[in-house]
């Protein structure tokens, strides 16, 4: 197949077939593009917020975003369960920006993310929003003591994780009294990972949070975001102990997508069969060299190092363009890799689940 650079799908197929051959590429599915469906919220956003949304290219809300805004602004807890890159974050960012700027009763917001990378991603996103009165800060294990004190005293949007809520905020709720008595929204991101024992722990944690909020006179609205799972409203309601409305009619546009299934044992014949790590390294190298930004996920920390090292060993010209990302790195190292990934400086990242969830790249 000829390489057609003006057609990203054709370019990707060329890379896959060249690297894998007919046997290694077990199945290839092309999912067609989908046009956007837009709508306006029933109650218009404040003029200053609507203008800022226009400046950032968010002027026309998609149908699921408008529906979610209507629910949470009226105090109804909701779960947004739409596809990847469907703008779920906007469903809570806009109501939060409106709440913290309320001239009569300014509110606060608490957002829980399962990974530090997601919290950092949302911190950047809130920074870009830059609306009057909005002060966002992360509060997790990477936050220095001085920064934690500053966040507690100054921030009205706290981005954290369940563990830090358990050990760093709720046991010291008296220090957070002002924040908690004004708490308007609680965001729980990546709902679909809150299952099993971990989900049970988070459910008890949210009930503890609600009891503390009740003591301080607040009753926050929950906003959950989730990948497309079955009956997400049931899981969300079980976690927070309140009725939750589901928003799952995805109105976002979607470009054409390719889904490829690879059989490593069928590549190169029985005497030269390659391991999954070797196949992954070859694909990452080929995709990056063809100017396709690439994320590869491994099940273990060691796997990320093996694959990234194999890429550079085979292709020394990719040194510095492909890096591993995993738990165990220093906070400064993770922030550096995240920054290089978001800016496009990195062509490829080989990661564990530490980077698996919905960051905006």
Short mmCIF file of C-alpha atoms in Angstrom, two decimals, residues 148-315:
data_model
loop_
_atom_site.label_atom_id
_atom_site.label_comp_id
_atom_site.label_asym_id
_atom_site.label_seq_id
_atom_site.Cartn_x
_atom_site.Cartn_y
_atom_site.Cartn_z
CA UNK A 148 -0.33 22.58 50.83
CA UNK A 149 -0.69 25.36 53.37
CA UNK A 150 -1.09 27.91 50.58
CA UNK A 151 -3.73 25.77 48.84
CA UNK A 152 -5.74 25.34 52.03
CA UNK A 153 -5.76 29.08 52.68
CA UNK A 154 -6.20 30.43 49.16
CA UNK A 155 -7.56 27.91 46.64
CA UNK A 156 -11.26 27.52 45.95
CA UNK A 157 -10.77 24.53 43.63
CA UNK A 158 -8.79 21.63 45.10
CA UNK A 159 -7.56 18.86 42.79
CA UNK A 160 -6.63 15.75 44.74
CA UNK A 161 -7.11 11.97 44.94
CA UNK A 162 -9.04 9.64 47.26
CA UNK A 163 -5.97 8.74 49.30
CA UNK A 164 -5.15 12.36 50.05
CA UNK A 165 -8.76 13.11 50.92
CA UNK A 166 -8.57 10.24 53.41
CA UNK A 167 -5.27 11.12 55.11
CA UNK A 168 -4.77 14.82 54.43
CA UNK A 169 -8.13 16.57 54.37
CA UNK A 170 -10.88 14.79 56.30
CA UNK A 171 -8.84 14.12 59.48
CA UNK A 172 -8.02 17.85 59.57
CA UNK A 173 -11.40 19.16 58.46
CA UNK A 174 -11.34 21.98 61.03
CA UNK A 175 -8.50 23.57 59.07
CA UNK A 176 -10.66 23.33 55.95
CA UNK A 177 -13.80 24.73 57.59
CA UNK A 178 -14.22 27.71 55.26
CA UNK A 179 -13.63 25.58 52.17
CA UNK A 180 -16.05 22.87 53.30
CA UNK A 181 -18.88 25.18 54.37
CA UNK A 182 -18.84 26.71 50.87
CA UNK A 183 -18.40 23.41 49.00
CA UNK A 184 -20.67 23.50 45.96
CA UNK A 185 -19.37 20.70 43.73
CA UNK A 186 -17.57 17.39 44.21
CA UNK A 187 -16.09 16.00 41.00
CA UNK A 188 -15.24 12.30 40.77
CA UNK A 189 -13.28 11.62 37.60
CA UNK A 190 -12.85 8.24 35.86
CA UNK A 191 -15.78 6.62 37.64
CA UNK A 192 -15.30 3.36 35.75
CA UNK A 193 -12.10 2.51 37.70
CA UNK A 194 -13.91 2.73 41.06
CA UNK A 195 -14.89 -0.92 41.29
CA UNK A 196 -14.20 -3.78 43.66
CA UNK A 197 -12.44 -3.11 46.95
CA UNK A 198 -11.11 0.26 45.76
CA UNK A 199 -14.60 1.40 44.79
CA UNK A 200 -15.94 0.30 48.17
CA UNK A 201 -13.30 2.34 49.95
CA UNK A 202 -14.09 5.41 47.83
CA UNK A 203 -17.81 4.99 48.55
CA UNK A 204 -17.20 5.05 52.30
CA UNK A 205 -14.86 8.01 51.83
CA UNK A 206 -17.53 10.03 50.01
CA UNK A 207 -20.01 9.31 52.79
CA UNK A 208 -17.50 10.57 55.34
CA UNK A 209 -17.08 13.70 53.25
CA UNK A 210 -20.84 14.26 53.13
CA UNK A 211 -21.16 13.89 56.91
CA UNK A 212 -18.44 16.50 57.41
CA UNK A 213 -20.11 18.80 54.85
CA UNK A 214 -23.43 18.43 56.66
CA UNK A 215 -21.73 19.48 59.90
CA UNK A 216 -20.49 22.63 58.16
CA UNK A 217 -23.85 23.36 56.53
CA UNK A 218 -23.11 22.50 52.90
CA UNK A 219 -24.67 19.96 50.52
CA UNK A 220 -22.50 19.64 47.41
CA UNK A 221 -23.63 18.41 44.02
CA UNK A 222 -21.71 15.46 42.59
CA UNK A 223 -20.39 15.41 39.04
CA UNK A 224 -19.02 12.06 37.88
CA UNK A 225 -17.24 11.41 34.60
CA UNK A 226 -16.86 7.95 33.17
CA UNK A 227 -15.94 5.95 30.13
CA UNK A 228 -18.87 4.23 28.46
CA UNK A 229 -19.90 1.48 30.89
CA UNK A 230 -23.20 -0.20 31.62
CA UNK A 231 -25.53 1.68 34.00
CA UNK A 232 -23.01 4.25 35.24
CA UNK A 233 -25.72 6.06 37.21
CA UNK A 234 -26.18 2.97 39.40
CA UNK A 235 -22.47 2.84 40.26
CA UNK A 236 -22.36 6.61 40.88
CA UNK A 237 -25.41 6.49 43.15
CA UNK A 238 -23.93 3.57 45.08
CA UNK A 239 -20.75 5.55 45.66
CA UNK A 240 -22.29 8.82 46.85
CA UNK A 241 -25.56 7.53 48.34
CA UNK A 242 -27.68 9.96 46.30
CA UNK A 243 -29.77 9.76 43.12
CA UNK A 244 -27.64 10.44 40.05
CA UNK A 245 -28.84 11.31 36.54
CA UNK A 246 -26.95 9.83 33.58
CA UNK A 247 -25.81 11.86 30.56
CA UNK A 248 -24.70 9.40 27.88
CA UNK A 249 -26.02 10.80 24.58
CA UNK A 250 -22.65 11.77 23.12
CA UNK A 251 -22.90 14.82 20.87
CA UNK A 252 -19.17 15.29 20.25
CA UNK A 253 -17.59 14.93 16.81
CA UNK A 254 -15.22 12.07 16.17
CA UNK A 255 -12.65 11.58 13.48
CA UNK A 256 -12.09 8.27 11.77
CA UNK A 257 -10.46 5.70 14.05
CA UNK A 258 -8.55 2.48 13.47
CA UNK A 259 -8.68 -0.51 15.80
CA UNK A 260 -5.98 -3.10 15.10
CA UNK A 261 -5.51 -6.50 16.77
CA UNK A 262 -1.95 -7.84 16.65
CA UNK A 263 -0.76 -11.46 16.93
CA UNK A 264 2.95 -11.36 17.89
CA UNK A 265 3.32 -15.12 17.38
CA UNK A 266 2.48 -14.80 13.68
CA UNK A 267 5.22 -12.28 12.89
CA UNK A 268 8.42 -13.54 11.28
CA UNK A 269 7.57 -17.25 11.29
CA UNK A 270 7.83 -19.87 14.05
CA UNK A 271 11.63 -19.72 14.27
CA UNK A 272 11.80 -15.97 14.67
CA UNK A 273 8.71 -15.25 16.77
CA UNK A 274 8.92 -11.96 18.64
CA UNK A 275 7.81 -11.12 22.16
CA UNK A 276 4.99 -8.61 22.73
CA UNK A 277 7.56 -6.12 24.07
CA UNK A 278 9.64 -6.43 20.89
CA UNK A 279 6.59 -5.98 18.68
CA UNK A 280 5.47 -2.97 20.73
CA UNK A 281 8.93 -1.39 20.49
CA UNK A 282 8.96 -1.85 16.72
CA UNK A 283 5.51 -0.31 16.33
CA UNK A 284 6.36 2.65 18.57
CA UNK A 285 9.54 3.34 16.60
CA UNK A 286 7.80 3.11 13.22
CA UNK A 287 4.88 5.29 14.30
CA UNK A 288 7.08 7.99 15.83
CA UNK A 289 9.36 8.05 12.78
CA UNK A 290 6.24 8.49 10.64
CA UNK A 291 5.25 11.55 12.73
CA UNK A 292 2.41 9.81 14.58
CA UNK A 293 2.42 10.77 18.27
CA UNK A 294 2.18 7.50 20.14
CA UNK A 295 1.23 6.22 23.59
CA UNK A 296 2.04 2.59 24.38
CA UNK A 297 0.88 0.95 27.61
CA UNK A 298 2.59 -1.87 29.48
CA UNK A 299 1.36 -3.87 32.44
CA UNK A 300 4.46 -3.35 34.57
CA UNK A 301 7.03 -0.69 35.38
CA UNK A 302 9.78 -2.99 34.12
CA UNK A 303 7.90 -3.40 30.84
CA UNK A 304 7.92 0.34 30.16
CA UNK A 305 11.69 0.49 30.64
CA UNK A 306 12.27 -2.58 28.45
CA UNK A 307 10.15 -1.27 25.56
CA UNK A 308 11.54 2.28 25.70
CA UNK A 309 15.12 0.96 25.85
CA UNK A 310 14.47 -1.40 22.94
CA UNK A 311 13.18 1.50 20.82
CA UNK A 312 16.32 3.53 21.44
CA UNK A 313 18.61 0.50 21.00
CA UNK A 314 17.18 -0.21 17.57
CA UNK A 315 16.88 3.43 16.56
#
